[in-house]
Each structure stands twice: as structure tokens, then as C-alpha cells.
Coordinates of C-alpha atoms in Angstrom, one line a residue:
M55 CA 26.9 -2.6 18.5
Q56 CA 29.9 -2.6 16.2
T57 CA 29.7 -5.5 13.6
R58 CA 31.5 -6.3 10.4
Q59 CA 29.7 -5.6 7.1
Q60 CA 30.0 -9.1 6.0
A61 CA 28.2 -10.3 9.2
L62 CA 25.4 -7.9 8.4
A63 CA 25.2 -9.2 4.9
T64 CA 25.1 -12.8 6.1
A65 CA 22.3 -12.0 8.6
Q66 CA 20.2 -10.4 5.8
L67 CA 20.6 -13.4 3.7
Y68 CA 19.6 -15.7 6.6
I69 CA 16.4 -13.6 6.9
R70 CA 15.6 -14.0 3.2
R71 CA 16.3 -17.7 3.3
F72 CA 14.2 -18.3 6.4
Y73 CA 11.3 -16.3 5.0
T74 CA 11.2 -18.4 1.8
K75 CA 9.9 -21.2 3.9
V76 CA 8.1 -19.6 6.9
P77 CA 5.2 -16.9 6.6
I78 CA 6.1 -13.7 8.2
R79 CA 2.8 -13.5 9.9
D80 CA 3.6 -16.7 11.9
T81 CA 6.7 -15.1 13.5
N82 CA 8.0 -12.2 15.4
P83 CA 10.2 -10.6 12.6
Y84 CA 12.1 -8.5 15.1
L85 CA 13.1 -11.6 17.1
V86 CA 14.0 -13.3 13.9
M87 CA 16.2 -10.4 12.8
A88 CA 18.0 -10.4 16.1
T89 CA 18.5 -14.1 15.9
C90 CA 19.8 -14.0 12.4
L91 CA 22.4 -11.3 13.4
Y92 CA 23.4 -13.4 16.4
L93 CA 23.9 -16.5 14.3
A94 CA 25.7 -14.6 11.6
L95 CA 28.1 -13.1 14.2
K96 CA 29.0 -16.6 15.2
M97 CA 29.4 -17.9 11.6
E98 CA 31.6 -14.9 10.6
E99 CA 33.8 -15.4 13.6
C100 CA 33.0 -12.2 15.3
P101 CA 30.5 -13.5 18.0
Q102 CA 28.7 -11.3 20.6
H103 CA 27.2 -12.5 23.8
I104 CA 23.5 -13.4 23.5
R105 CA 22.6 -10.8 26.3
I106 CA 24.3 -8.1 24.3
V107 CA 22.3 -8.9 21.2
V108 CA 19.1 -9.0 23.0
S109 CA 19.9 -5.8 24.9
E110 CA 20.7 -3.9 21.7
A111 CA 17.5 -5.4 20.0
R112 CA 15.5 -4.2 22.9
T113 CA 16.9 -0.7 22.6
C114 CA 15.8 -0.6 18.9
W115 CA 12.4 -2.3 19.3
P116 CA 11.4 -2.0 23.1
D117 CA 7.7 -2.8 22.5
V118 CA 8.1 -6.0 20.3
M119 CA 11.4 -7.5 21.2
P120 CA 11.3 -10.2 24.0
S121 CA 13.8 -9.6 26.9
D122 CA 14.1 -13.3 27.6
T123 CA 17.4 -14.6 26.1
A124 CA 15.9 -18.2 26.1
K125 CA 13.5 -17.1 23.3
L126 CA 16.4 -15.9 21.1
A127 CA 18.2 -19.2 21.7
E128 CA 15.0 -21.2 20.8
C129 CA 14.6 -19.1 17.7
E130 CA 18.2 -19.9 16.7
F131 CA 17.5 -23.6 16.6
Y132 CA 14.2 -22.9 14.7
L133 CA 16.2 -20.9 12.3
M134 CA 18.8 -23.4 11.6
S135 CA 16.2 -26.1 11.3
E136 CA 14.4 -24.3 8.6
M137 CA 17.5 -23.5 6.7
N138 CA 18.6 -27.2 7.0
S139 CA 21.8 -26.0 8.7
Y140 CA 22.9 -24.4 5.5
L141 CA 24.7 -21.6 7.1
I142 CA 27.7 -21.0 4.9
V143 CA 27.3 -17.8 2.7
H144 CA 29.7 -16.7 -0.2
H145 CA 29.4 -12.9 -0.6
P146 CA 30.5 -10.9 -3.7
Y147 CA 33.0 -8.8 -1.6
R148 CA 35.9 -11.2 -2.4
T149 CA 35.3 -11.0 -6.1
L150 CA 35.2 -7.2 -5.9
Q151 CA 38.6 -7.2 -4.0
D152 CA 40.1 -9.6 -6.6
L153 CA 38.9 -7.6 -9.6
T154 CA 39.7 -4.1 -8.3
P155 CA 43.4 -4.2 -9.4
V156 CA 42.6 -6.3 -12.6
L157 CA 40.1 -3.6 -13.7
G158 CA 42.0 -0.7 -12.3
L159 CA 39.1 0.6 -10.2
T160 CA 39.7 3.8 -8.4
S161 CA 39.1 4.1 -4.7
E162 CA 35.7 5.8 -5.3
E163 CA 34.6 3.2 -7.7
N164 CA 35.6 0.4 -5.3
N165 CA 33.7 2.1 -2.4
T166 CA 30.6 2.7 -4.8
S167 CA 30.7 -1.0 -5.9
W168 CA 30.9 -2.1 -2.2
Q169 CA 27.8 0.0 -1.5
V170 CA 25.9 -1.4 -4.4
I171 CA 26.8 -4.9 -3.0
N172 CA 25.4 -3.9 0.4
D173 CA 22.3 -2.6 -1.2
S174 CA 21.8 -5.9 -3.1
C175 CA 21.4 -7.7 0.1
L176 CA 18.0 -5.9 0.4
T177 CA 16.8 -7.7 -2.7
D178 CA 16.4 -11.3 -3.7
L179 CA 19.5 -11.2 -5.9
P180 CA 21.7 -13.2 -3.4
L181 CA 19.1 -16.0 -3.6
L182 CA 19.1 -16.0 -7.4
Y183 CA 22.6 -15.3 -8.7
P184 CA 26.1 -16.3 -7.8
P185 CA 28.2 -13.8 -6.0
H186 CA 30.5 -13.1 -8.9
V187 CA 27.6 -12.0 -11.1
I188 CA 26.4 -9.5 -8.4
A189 CA 30.0 -8.2 -8.0
L190 CA 30.3 -7.6 -11.7
T191 CA 27.0 -5.8 -11.7
A192 CA 28.2 -3.6 -8.9
I193 CA 31.4 -2.8 -10.8
F194 CA 29.4 -2.0 -13.9
L195 CA 27.0 0.3 -12.0
S196 CA 29.9 2.0 -10.3
V197 CA 31.8 2.8 -13.5
V198 CA 29.0 3.5 -15.9
L199 CA 26.3 5.0 -13.7
K200 CA 28.4 6.6 -10.9
P201 CA 26.8 10.1 -11.2
S202 CA 23.3 8.6 -11.3
L203 CA 24.0 6.4 -8.4
S204 CA 25.1 9.2 -6.1
Q205 CA 21.8 11.0 -6.8
A206 CA 19.7 7.7 -6.9
S207 CA 17.8 9.3 -9.8
L208 CA 15.1 7.7 -11.8
H209 CA 16.9 8.7 -14.9
A210 CA 19.4 5.9 -14.0
A211 CA 17.0 3.2 -15.2
A212 CA 17.1 4.6 -18.8
T213 CA 20.8 5.1 -18.7
S214 CA 21.5 1.6 -17.5
A215 CA 19.4 0.0 -20.2
A216 CA 21.3 1.7 -22.9
A217 CA 24.6 0.9 -21.3
V218 CA 23.8 -2.8 -20.8
A219 CA 22.5 -3.0 -24.4
A220 CA 26.0 -1.7 -25.5
V221 CA 27.6 -4.4 -23.5
V222 CA 25.5 -7.2 -25.0
A223 CA 26.1 -5.7 -28.7
N224 CA 29.8 -5.6 -28.0
S225 CA 30.0 -9.1 -26.6
G226 CA 28.6 -10.4 -29.9
N227 CA 31.3 -8.5 -31.8
G228 CA 34.3 -9.9 -30.0
G229 CA 36.7 -7.1 -29.3
N230 CA 40.5 -7.3 -28.7
N231 CA 42.3 -10.2 -27.0
G232 CA 43.9 -8.1 -24.2
T233 CA 43.1 -9.1 -20.6
G234 CA 45.2 -6.7 -18.7
S235 CA 44.1 -3.9 -16.3
L236 CA 41.8 -1.3 -17.6
G237 CA 43.8 1.4 -15.9
A238 CA 42.3 4.7 -14.6
S239 CA 45.1 7.1 -15.6
G240 CA 45.3 8.9 -19.0
Q241 CA 41.8 7.7 -20.0
G242 CA 38.6 9.5 -20.3
P243 CA 35.3 8.1 -18.9
Q244 CA 34.1 6.8 -22.3
S245 CA 37.4 5.1 -22.9
R246 CA 37.2 3.4 -19.5
I247 CA 33.6 2.4 -20.1
G248 CA 34.6 1.0 -23.5
K249 CA 37.5 -1.1 -22.0
L250 CA 35.2 -2.4 -19.3
I251 CA 32.8 -3.5 -21.9
E252 CA 35.5 -5.3 -23.8
W253 CA 36.7 -7.0 -20.7
Y254 CA 33.1 -8.2 -19.9
A255 CA 32.8 -9.5 -23.5
E256 CA 36.1 -11.4 -23.3
S257 CA 35.4 -12.8 -19.8
K258 CA 32.3 -14.7 -21.2
V259 CA 30.3 -13.6 -18.2
D260 CA 26.5 -14.2 -18.3
M261 CA 25.4 -10.8 -19.5
E262 CA 21.8 -11.7 -19.3
A263 CA 22.3 -12.2 -15.5
V264 CA 24.1 -8.9 -15.3
I265 CA 21.2 -7.2 -17.1
D266 CA 18.7 -8.7 -14.7
C267 CA 20.8 -7.8 -11.7
T268 CA 21.2 -4.2 -13.0
Q269 CA 17.6 -3.7 -13.5
E270 CA 16.8 -5.2 -10.1
I271 CA 19.2 -2.7 -8.3
I272 CA 17.8 0.2 -10.3
S273 CA 14.3 -0.8 -9.3
L274 CA 15.4 -0.9 -5.7
Y275 CA 16.7 2.7 -6.0
E276 CA 13.5 3.8 -7.7
A277 CA 11.4 2.2 -4.8
W278 CA 13.6 4.0 -2.2
E279 CA 12.7 7.5 -3.9
S280 CA 9.0 6.8 -3.5
F281 CA 9.2 5.2 -0.1
T282 CA 8.0 7.9 2.4
P283 CA 8.4 8.0 6.2
S284 CA 4.6 7.6 6.5
A285 CA 4.8 4.3 4.5
E286 CA 7.6 3.1 6.8
K287 CA 5.6 3.9 9.8
N288 CA 2.5 2.1 8.5
C289 CA 4.6 -1.0 7.8
K290 CA 6.0 -0.9 11.3
D291 CA 2.6 -0.4 12.9
Q292 CA 1.1 -3.3 11.0
L293 CA 3.8 -5.6 12.1
T294 CA 3.5 -4.4 15.7
R295 CA -0.2 -5.0 15.6
I296 CA 0.3 -8.6 14.3
I297 CA 3.0 -9.4 16.9
K298 CA 0.9 -8.0 19.9
T299 CA -2.3 -9.7 18.7
R300 CA -0.6 -13.0 18.6
G301 CA 1.3 -12.6 21.9
M302 CA 4.7 -12.9 20.3
S303 CA 6.4 -10.0 22.1

């Protein structure tokens, strides 16, 4: 099923909002995921028929996803009730688009930042920090840690800590008063990083929040490196056992 990335991000945030109030053991998480996507598609103005969503979910999870569309519709009202009908979501993508020309990001850096924002939806960051902080974190990672991010290496954690420390130190020193584009042409990587640090210092952004977000994203990439197919299979088996034991399929 073809969907917009923003709708997927909204669905992921619905899942996290929902499970901050409801224990996962009391639900069929596969039905909840399908319902969150169905609701997000409507909220992001790219709706799909309920039968299509159920059919696609059944294709992905034939043993645990109910075939009755009425169950998804019932779960939709349950979902909205638990979230107190708070369904509007502001994503970091708009901030990234606005800052790309200001900071002179290359196409590759913009794409990497976009991917980091996508990855942040798999963490609790959207529940804890405003969208602009997550966008600034993604830009920082794409410019400073681009080689490490492409390999998702563990060494990225140490590199990021040193780079963020440099940002904080510079923010205390001030810097020049220029607020123009960083520019990508005619500058080496270190020059671009230095100008990015200056821009962050002048913008008065909450660097403590950027540091926390940076470490959370790096921790996610570290976890991915150690997450084996067998661990994924064990997790799915446990969920399937709970669903079938409680008759929620």
C-alpha cells in the first residue's frame, strides 16, 4: 500500500501516545498498528478504504490480524478516546525544509536528515521534544556524522559526544553575528561544521535538548547493530502467544 512518509510518522506517534496509557498486553498490537495507520491516513488527507487497510494488514500478519473490519472501526474509537481526540501532529519535516536553504544543506545532507527524522519516530523523542529540536538534531547528525551514520557504527557515539561538546563550548563563546546561509561550495568539511556550530550558537537553540536527542538517536543505531533476526523472531513469537492466548486475533 502506497502511503506518504508523513502519514507513517503520524501513525507511529499515535502508537506511542496510545501505549503511554494502555498496557500492550491488554491489546492486539497488530490491530492497533493497522488502526493507527488507518486513522493517520485520514488525518493526513490521504485516506484509504478500511477494507484495503485490513486486507494489507492481513497480508502482513495473517495469523494475528482480525479480518472483520468492524474490529478495526471499534479500535479506532478506542484509540481516539485514549488519546482524548488529540490527533494533530506537528512533524520536524517542515523545519528541515525551511532550514535547508538557510543552512545551505546539500541534497545528500537533506536526505540524510530526513532519514534521521524518520528514525526518530522509533524512539520516544517525538513525545519529549518539540519538532524543531528534532530537526536541528537531524541536521547536526547529517553534517557532522554523515560517514558514521552511513555505516551505523558504534564509533559514532564517541564522535557525536565530542562534536556536541564543541557546540556547547562555542555557544558560550558567542561567535560572529552573521546569520546567512552556511553555503556548501568552496568550503571544507571542517569549515562547514564550524559555521554550523556558529549558527546553532547564535540561534539560541536549547543545546541540552539537542545533546539528549543526539545521544538517543545514536543509542538507537547501537541497538540496531545488536538486534539479531532471532531476537526479532522471539519478540514476534511472544506477541503472537499473548494474542492467541487471550483470543484477540
